[in-house]
mmCIF file of C-alpha atoms in Angstrom:
data_model
loop_
_atom_site.group_PDB
_atom_site.id
_atom_site.type_symbol
_atom_site.label_atom_id
_atom_site.label_comp_id
_atom_site.label_asym_id
_atom_site.label_seq_id
_atom_site.Cartn_x
_atom_site.Cartn_y
_atom_site.Cartn_z
ATOM 1 C CA MET A 1 0.144 0.174 -0.088
ATOM 2 C CA THR A 2 1.479 3.281 -0.987
ATOM 3 C CA ILE A 3 1.311 6.521 1.293
ATOM 4 C CA LEU A 4 -1.343 7.994 -1.216
ATOM 5 C CA GLN A 5 -3.618 5.145 -0.944
ATOM 6 C CA ALA A 6 -3.296 5.264 2.772
ATOM 7 C CA ALA A 7 -4.097 8.991 2.976
ATOM 8 C CA ILE A 8 -7.067 8.559 0.635
ATOM 9 C CA LEU A 9 -8.489 5.344 2.459
ATOM 10 C CA GLY A 10 -7.888 7.459 5.867
ATOM 11 C CA ALA A 11 -9.712 10.506 4.502
ATOM 12 C CA VAL A 12 -12.652 8.327 3.108
ATOM 13 C CA GLU A 13 -12.845 6.552 6.476
ATOM 14 C CA GLY A 14 -12.668 10.064 8.641
ATOM 15 C CA LEU A 15 -15.376 11.510 6.330
ATOM 16 C CA THR A 16 -17.961 8.784 6.038
ATOM 17 C CA GLU A 17 -17.696 7.316 9.848
ATOM 18 C CA PHE A 18 -19.858 9.580 11.250
ATOM 19 C CA LEU A 19 -21.934 11.091 8.605
ATOM 20 C CA PRO A 20 -25.196 8.819 7.521
ATOM 21 C CA ILE A 21 -23.620 7.838 4.249
ATOM 22 C CA SER A 22 -21.704 4.596 5.507
ATOM 23 C CA SER A 23 -17.840 4.425 5.494
ATOM 24 C CA THR A 24 -17.831 0.561 5.128
ATOM 25 C CA GLY A 25 -19.878 1.275 1.959
ATOM 26 C CA HIS A 26 -17.478 3.467 0.737
ATOM 27 C CA LEU A 27 -14.422 2.100 1.700
ATOM 28 C CA ILE A 28 -15.472 -0.752 0.064
ATOM 29 C CA LEU A 29 -15.884 0.978 -3.346
ATOM 30 C CA ALA A 30 -12.718 2.705 -2.756
ATOM 31 C CA ALA A 31 -10.855 -0.322 -2.293
ATOM 32 C CA HIS A 32 -12.341 -2.024 -4.996
ATOM 33 C CA ALA A 33 -11.377 0.721 -7.311
ATOM 34 C CA MET A 34 -7.817 0.964 -5.882
ATOM 35 C CA GLY A 35 -7.631 -2.665 -6.258
ATOM 36 C CA LEU A 36 -7.226 -3.314 -2.854
ATOM 37 C CA VAL A 37 -9.005 -6.088 -1.367
ATOM 38 C CA GLY A 38 -8.458 -9.078 0.853
ATOM 39 C CA GLY A 39 -5.998 -9.051 3.875
ATOM 40 C CA VAL A 40 -4.434 -5.862 3.303
ATOM 41 C CA MET A 41 -7.834 -3.896 3.385
ATOM 42 C CA ASN A 42 -8.947 -6.127 6.464
ATOM 43 C CA ALA A 43 -5.693 -4.928 8.220
ATOM 44 C CA PHE A 44 -5.974 -1.467 7.260
ATOM 45 C CA GLU A 45 -9.564 -0.754 8.147
ATOM 46 C CA ILE A 46 -8.756 -1.322 11.648
ATOM 47 C CA VAL A 47 -5.791 1.109 11.325
ATOM 48 C CA ILE A 48 -8.151 3.855 10.122
ATOM 49 C CA GLN A 49 -11.008 3.128 11.846
ATOM 50 C CA ALA A 50 -8.834 3.431 15.573
ATOM 51 C CA GLY A 51 -8.086 7.123 14.008
ATOM 52 C CA ALA A 52 -11.699 7.989 13.638
ATOM 53 C CA LEU A 53 -12.358 6.801 17.108
ATOM 54 C CA LEU A 54 -9.793 8.868 18.579
ATOM 55 C CA ALA A 55 -11.703 11.934 17.161
ATOM 56 C CA VAL A 56 -14.448 10.991 18.909
ATOM 57 C CA VAL A 57 -12.503 10.735 22.151
ATOM 58 C CA TRP A 58 -10.755 13.977 22.014
ATOM 59 C CA LEU A 59 -13.779 16.053 20.908
ATOM 60 C CA TYR A 60 -16.010 14.263 23.575
ATOM 61 C CA ARG A 61 -13.262 13.861 26.162
ATOM 62 C CA ALA A 62 -15.246 15.533 29.254
ATOM 63 C CA ARG A 63 -18.097 13.190 28.267
ATOM 64 C CA VAL A 64 -15.412 10.242 28.250
ATOM 65 C CA LEU A 65 -14.015 10.796 31.235
ATOM 66 C CA GLN A 66 -17.217 11.221 32.759
ATOM 67 C CA VAL A 67 -18.269 7.640 31.459
ATOM 68 C CA LEU A 68 -15.145 6.339 32.604
ATOM 69 C CA ALA A 69 -15.719 8.216 36.212
ATOM 70 C CA GLY A 70 -19.190 6.456 36.033
ATOM 71 C CA VAL A 71 -18.065 3.045 35.967
ATOM 72 C CA THR A 72 -16.927 3.358 40.267
ATOM 73 C CA ARG A 73 -19.884 5.653 40.876
ATOM 74 C CA PRO A 74 -22.946 3.669 39.006
ATOM 75 C CA ARG A 75 -25.588 6.653 40.419
ATOM 76 C CA SER A 76 -23.752 9.250 38.911
ATOM 77 C CA GLY A 77 -24.517 10.935 35.933
ATOM 78 C CA GLY A 78 -21.296 9.127 33.966
ATOM 79 C CA GLY A 79 -22.766 5.904 35.342
ATOM 80 C CA ARG A 80 -26.072 6.551 34.173
ATOM 81 C CA LEU A 81 -24.928 7.595 30.459
ATOM 82 C CA LEU A 82 -22.385 4.335 30.959
ATOM 83 C CA LEU A 83 -25.519 1.905 31.402
ATOM 84 C CA LYS A 84 -27.542 3.653 28.272
ATOM 85 C CA LEU A 85 -24.272 3.066 25.841
ATOM 86 C CA LEU A 86 -24.059 -0.371 27.582
ATOM 87 C CA ILE A 87 -27.566 -1.214 26.694
ATOM 88 C CA ALA A 88 -27.720 0.435 23.225
ATOM 89 C CA PHE A 89 -24.411 -1.738 22.323
ATOM 90 C CA LEU A 90 -25.667 -5.070 22.968
ATOM 91 C CA PRO A 91 -28.023 -5.712 20.272
ATOM 92 C CA ALA A 92 -25.802 -5.173 17.422
ATOM 93 C CA ALA A 93 -22.653 -7.004 19.048
ATOM 94 C CA ILE A 94 -24.975 -10.109 19.902
ATOM 95 C CA LEU A 95 -26.307 -10.014 16.387
ATOM 96 C CA GLY A 96 -22.827 -9.196 14.586
ATOM 97 C CA LEU A 97 -21.331 -12.133 16.558
ATOM 98 C CA TRP A 98 -24.028 -14.633 15.750
ATOM 99 C CA LEU A 99 -23.757 -13.594 12.056
ATOM 100 C CA HIS A 100 -20.330 -12.425 11.190
ATOM 101 C CA HIS A 101 -19.321 -15.039 8.390
ATOM 102 C CA GLU A 102 -22.787 -14.778 6.920
ATOM 103 C CA ILE A 103 -22.390 -10.974 6.568
ATOM 104 C CA GLU A 104 -19.253 -11.126 5.237
ATOM 105 C CA GLU A 105 -19.912 -13.750 2.908
ATOM 106 C CA HIS A 106 -22.956 -12.156 1.235
ATOM 107 C CA LEU A 107 -22.902 -8.593 1.816
ATOM 108 C CA PHE A 108 -19.694 -7.233 1.258
ATOM 109 C CA GLY A 109 -19.240 -6.297 -2.295
ATOM 110 C CA PRO A 110 -20.378 -3.369 -4.409
ATOM 111 C CA ARG A 111 -24.049 -4.923 -5.043
ATOM 112 C CA PRO A 112 -25.457 -5.031 -1.860
ATOM 113 C CA VAL A 113 -23.768 -1.802 -0.530
ATOM 114 C CA ALA A 114 -25.303 0.069 -3.431
ATOM 115 C CA ILE A 115 -28.810 -1.390 -2.249
ATOM 116 C CA ALA A 116 -28.095 -0.359 1.181
ATOM 117 C CA LEU A 117 -26.896 3.054 0.126
ATOM 118 C CA LEU A 118 -30.197 3.384 -2.166
ATOM 119 C CA ALA A 119 -32.974 2.034 0.620
ATOM 120 C CA GLY A 120 -31.293 4.362 3.252
ATOM 121 C CA GLY A 121 -31.326 7.305 1.328
ATOM 122 C CA VAL A 122 -35.041 6.714 0.294
ATOM 123 C CA VAL A 123 -35.919 6.297 4.100
ATOM 124 C CA MET A 124 -33.952 9.246 4.819
ATOM 125 C CA VAL A 125 -35.518 11.601 2.525
ATOM 126 C CA LEU A 126 -39.165 10.349 3.063
ATOM 127 C CA PHE A 127 -38.608 10.547 7.242
ATOM 128 C CA GLU A 128 -37.035 14.275 6.646
ATOM 129 C CA ARG A 129 -40.362 14.957 4.765
ATOM 130 C CA TRP A 130 -42.716 13.384 7.250
ATOM 131 C CA ARG A 131 -40.790 15.539 10.213
ATOM 132 C CA ARG A 132 -40.810 18.403 8.850
ATOM 133 C CA SER A 133 -44.804 18.154 8.108
ATOM 134 C CA ARG A 134 -45.319 17.622 11.777
ATOM 135 C CA ALA A 135 -43.028 20.084 13.480
ATOM 136 C CA ARG A 136 -42.961 18.541 16.490
ATOM 137 C CA SER A 137 -41.084 19.739 19.747
ATOM 138 C CA PRO A 138 -38.431 17.141 20.898
ATOM 139 C CA ARG A 139 -38.936 15.307 24.140
ATOM 140 C CA PHE A 140 -35.577 14.505 24.658
ATOM 141 C CA GLU A 141 -33.093 17.602 24.505
ATOM 142 C CA SER A 142 -29.728 16.150 25.439
ATOM 143 C CA VAL A 143 -27.938 12.636 26.124
ATOM 144 C CA ASP A 144 -28.808 12.764 29.597
ATOM 145 C CA ALA A 145 -32.292 13.153 28.957
ATOM 146 C CA ILE A 146 -32.673 9.877 26.846
ATOM 147 C CA PRO A 147 -34.114 7.491 29.118
ATOM 148 C CA LEU A 148 -32.862 3.527 29.026
ATOM 149 C CA SER A 149 -35.700 2.563 27.012
ATOM 150 C CA VAL A 150 -34.650 4.636 24.567
ATOM 151 C CA ALA A 151 -31.399 3.907 24.511
ATOM 152 C CA LEU A 152 -32.521 0.084 23.862
ATOM 153 C CA TRP A 153 -34.623 1.099 20.789
ATOM 154 C CA ILE A 154 -31.464 2.995 19.329
ATOM 155 C CA GLY A 155 -29.503 0.355 20.052
ATOM 156 C CA LEU A 156 -32.084 -2.365 18.212
ATOM 157 C CA PHE A 157 -31.933 0.184 15.307
ATOM 158 C CA GLN A 158 -28.109 -0.062 15.396
ATOM 159 C CA CYS A 159 -28.563 -3.800 14.060
ATOM 160 C CA ALA A 160 -29.680 -2.581 10.677
ATOM 161 C CA SER A 161 -25.947 -1.332 10.313
ATOM 162 C CA LEU A 162 -24.941 -4.664 10.046
ATOM 163 C CA TRP A 163 -25.765 -4.246 6.550
ATOM 164 C CA PRO A 164 -22.642 -2.618 4.578
ATOM 165 C CA GLY A 165 -23.697 0.605 3.163
ATOM 166 C CA MET A 166 -26.694 1.004 5.404
ATOM 167 C CA SER A 167 -24.609 3.607 7.887
ATOM 168 C CA ARG A 168 -24.491 2.953 11.374
ATOM 169 C CA SER A 169 -24.438 6.925 12.201
ATOM 170 C CA MET A 170 -27.875 7.130 9.929
ATOM 171 C CA VAL A 171 -29.641 4.296 11.452
ATOM 172 C CA THR A 172 -29.168 5.383 14.980
ATOM 173 C CA ILE A 173 -29.528 9.246 14.529
ATOM 174 C CA LEU A 174 -32.283 8.735 12.494
ATOM 175 C CA GLY A 175 -33.525 5.992 15.369
ATOM 176 C CA GLY A 176 -33.013 8.904 18.078
ATOM 177 C CA LEU A 177 -35.108 11.479 15.937
ATOM 178 C CA ILE A 178 -38.391 9.022 15.390
ATOM 179 C CA LEU A 179 -37.838 8.107 19.377
ATOM 180 C CA GLY A 180 -38.205 11.693 20.088
ATOM 181 C CA CYS A 181 -34.532 12.677 20.409
ATOM 182 C CA SER A 182 -33.358 16.639 19.440
ATOM 183 C CA ALA A 183 -31.169 16.267 16.554
ATOM 184 C CA LEU A 184 -27.976 17.345 18.685
ATOM 185 C CA ALA A 185 -28.867 14.682 21.403
ATOM 186 C CA ALA A 186 -29.435 11.745 18.694
ATOM 187 C CA ALA A 187 -26.363 12.681 16.695
ATOM 188 C CA GLU A 188 -24.045 13.038 20.012
ATOM 189 C CA PHE A 189 -25.288 9.757 21.462
ATOM 190 C CA SER A 190 -24.538 8.207 18.017
ATOM 191 C CA PHE A 191 -21.048 9.647 18.381
ATOM 192 C CA LEU A 192 -20.793 8.108 22.026
ATOM 193 C CA LEU A 193 -22.007 4.713 20.864
ATOM 194 C CA ALA A 194 -19.678 4.573 18.029
ATOM 195 C CA LEU A 195 -16.999 3.962 21.120
ATOM 196 C CA PRO A 196 -17.864 0.563 22.100
ATOM 197 C CA THR A 197 -19.388 -0.346 19.006
ATOM 198 C CA LEU A 198 -16.794 0.588 16.418
ATOM 199 C CA GLY A 199 -14.036 -0.149 19.382
ATOM 200 C CA ALA A 200 -15.290 -3.586 20.126
ATOM 201 C CA ALA A 201 -15.506 -4.177 16.285
ATOM 202 C CA THR A 202 -11.847 -2.920 15.826
ATOM 203 C CA LEU A 203 -10.414 -5.098 18.597
ATOM 204 C CA PHE A 204 -12.386 -8.182 17.254
ATOM 205 C CA ASP A 205 -10.829 -7.524 13.552
ATOM 206 C CA PHE A 206 -7.384 -6.681 15.387
ATOM 207 C CA VAL A 207 -7.547 -10.123 16.977
ATOM 208 C CA LYS A 208 -8.495 -11.598 13.828
ATOM 209 C CA HIS A 209 -5.924 -10.138 11.451
ATOM 210 C CA ARG A 210 -3.142 -9.331 13.913
ATOM 211 C CA ASP A 211 -0.652 -11.472 11.896
ATOM 212 C CA SER A 212 -0.883 -9.569 8.814
ATOM 213 C CA LEU A 213 -1.052 -6.384 10.631
ATOM 214 C CA LEU A 214 2.103 -6.802 12.787
ATOM 215 C CA HIS A 215 4.131 -9.087 10.418
ATOM 216 C CA GLY A 216 2.781 -8.921 7.050
ATOM 217 C CA ASN A 217 4.033 -6.781 4.615
ATOM 218 C CA GLU A 218 1.353 -5.115 2.770
ATOM 219 C CA VAL A 219 0.618 -2.470 4.872
ATOM 220 C CA GLY A 220 4.295 -0.463 5.907
ATOM 221 C CA THR A 221 4.661 1.820 9.077
ATOM 222 C CA ALA A 222 4.566 4.828 7.071
ATOM 223 C CA ALA A 223 1.294 3.891 5.464
ATOM 224 C CA ILE A 224 -0.030 2.809 8.921
ATOM 225 C CA VAL A 225 0.852 6.134 10.593
ATOM 226 C CA THR A 226 -0.451 8.279 7.176
ATOM 227 C CA GLY A 227 -3.954 6.393 7.598
ATOM 228 C CA LEU A 228 -4.295 6.865 11.255
ATOM 229 C CA VAL A 229 -3.390 10.213 11.492
ATOM 230 C CA VAL A 230 -5.643 11.188 8.031
ATOM 231 C CA ALA A 231 -8.500 9.412 9.494
ATOM 232 C CA ALA A 232 -8.867 11.211 13.078
ATOM 233 C CA VAL A 233 -7.690 14.679 11.609
ATOM 234 C CA VAL A 234 -10.731 14.357 8.979
ATOM 235 C CA ALA A 235 -13.174 12.857 11.049
ATOM 236 C CA ALA A 236 -12.500 15.321 13.561
ATOM 237 C CA ILE A 237 -13.479 18.144 11.037
ATOM 238 C CA ALA A 238 -16.362 16.030 9.859
ATOM 239 C CA ILE A 239 -18.278 15.638 13.071
ATOM 240 C CA ARG A 240 -17.973 19.365 13.826
ATOM 241 C CA THR A 241 -19.468 20.302 10.571
ATOM 242 C CA PHE A 242 -22.135 17.755 10.512
ATOM 243 C CA LEU A 243 -23.489 18.684 13.760
ATOM 244 C CA ARG A 244 -23.964 22.405 12.577
ATOM 245 C CA TYR A 245 -25.683 21.602 9.256
ATOM 246 C CA LEU A 246 -27.857 18.741 11.053
ATOM 247 C CA THR A 247 -29.410 20.933 13.475
ATOM 248 C CA ARG A 248 -29.969 23.781 10.754
ATOM 249 C CA HIS A 249 -30.972 21.216 7.861
ATOM 250 C CA GLY A 250 -31.701 17.744 8.778
ATOM 251 C CA LEU A 251 -30.634 14.340 6.746
ATOM 252 C CA ALA A 252 -32.637 14.994 3.450
ATOM 253 C CA VAL A 253 -28.999 16.294 1.469
ATOM 254 C CA PHE A 254 -27.349 13.169 2.778
ATOM 255 C CA GLY A 255 -30.351 10.847 1.665
ATOM 256 C CA TRP A 256 -30.266 12.333 -1.779
ATOM 257 C CA TYR A 257 -26.651 11.797 -1.939
ATOM 258 C CA ARG A 258 -27.559 8.125 -1.032
ATOM 259 C CA ILE A 259 -30.275 7.917 -3.845
ATOM 260 C CA ALA A 260 -27.905 9.278 -6.493
ATOM 261 C CA LEU A 261 -24.834 7.231 -5.662
ATOM 262 C CA GLY A 262 -26.825 4.041 -5.602
ATOM 263 C CA VAL A 263 -28.644 4.515 -8.748
ATOM 264 C CA VAL A 264 -25.266 5.353 -10.264
ATOM 265 C CA LEU A 265 -23.585 2.054 -8.937
ATOM 266 C CA LEU A 266 -26.551 0.083 -9.634
ATOM 267 C CA LEU A 267 -26.547 1.463 -13.103
ATOM 268 C CA LEU A 268 -22.656 0.915 -13.566
ATOM 269 C CA LEU A 269 -22.628 -2.575 -11.966
ATOM 270 C CA GLY A 270 -25.730 -3.560 -14.656
ATOM 271 C CA HIS A 271 -23.168 -2.851 -17.305
ATOM 272 C CA HIS A 272 -20.199 -4.284 -15.730
ATOM 273 C CA ALA A 273 -18.810 -1.061 -16.407
ATOM 274 C CA MET A 274 -16.535 -1.305 -12.848
ATOM 275 C CA GLY A 275 -15.474 -4.862 -14.093
ATOM 276 C CA LEU A 276 -16.642 -6.434 -10.993
ATOM 277 C CA PRO A 277 -19.290 -9.181 -10.269
#
């Protein structure tokens, strides 16, 4: 892997991980376009995903410290938030472990990703039209106000993101909005939920591909450092920008982007223009 390829993939991960457009889907498409498949991508995704997580840890460091303090003080605000995150984390973790091999075998490819992008985009556009027509005030203005039952339902929504291309950010933010969270509360809970969810997935993948990452020669040290740093920086910028946009304009533009990208990909795949099965 070259430094340029590492930088591109790091930027793709950082930009798309916390936007509702699917980082996994975009990485699959980018990797296929650059001819990077198999072990090299499996190993490198661990690196850039860790970089994106570092951005959340830095931006929400006060919240992270609050949650860590809640380990020893379960009745504190940090303890309650920790419990919400654990409850929301468990459904996708259990289902993901159960269906891991089936998902990798059947859904990790350009065509399933294109279908998921298109379907998710349609859902987002329709939801935004419904939400604007009702114009109700949110019931939960902040992460602290989200009850345990709503956290569990957001976790159940997150299970849909096991389909590559559906987007973890999309389904958790959308779930939060449907359940009465403000745009800011839904997005921040989604970002914080990424820490246990993506952290566990990154650890799982590291154990699975550690030999390729630590001892293989497909990914050099320079590429690893480049991908990690680029993913972290771009993710931090993306999160800040997305929060400002979401609270003012909603999700519709991301839905239309997904629809356009999904349609284009399906047309290209239909004509074998990308040389892919």
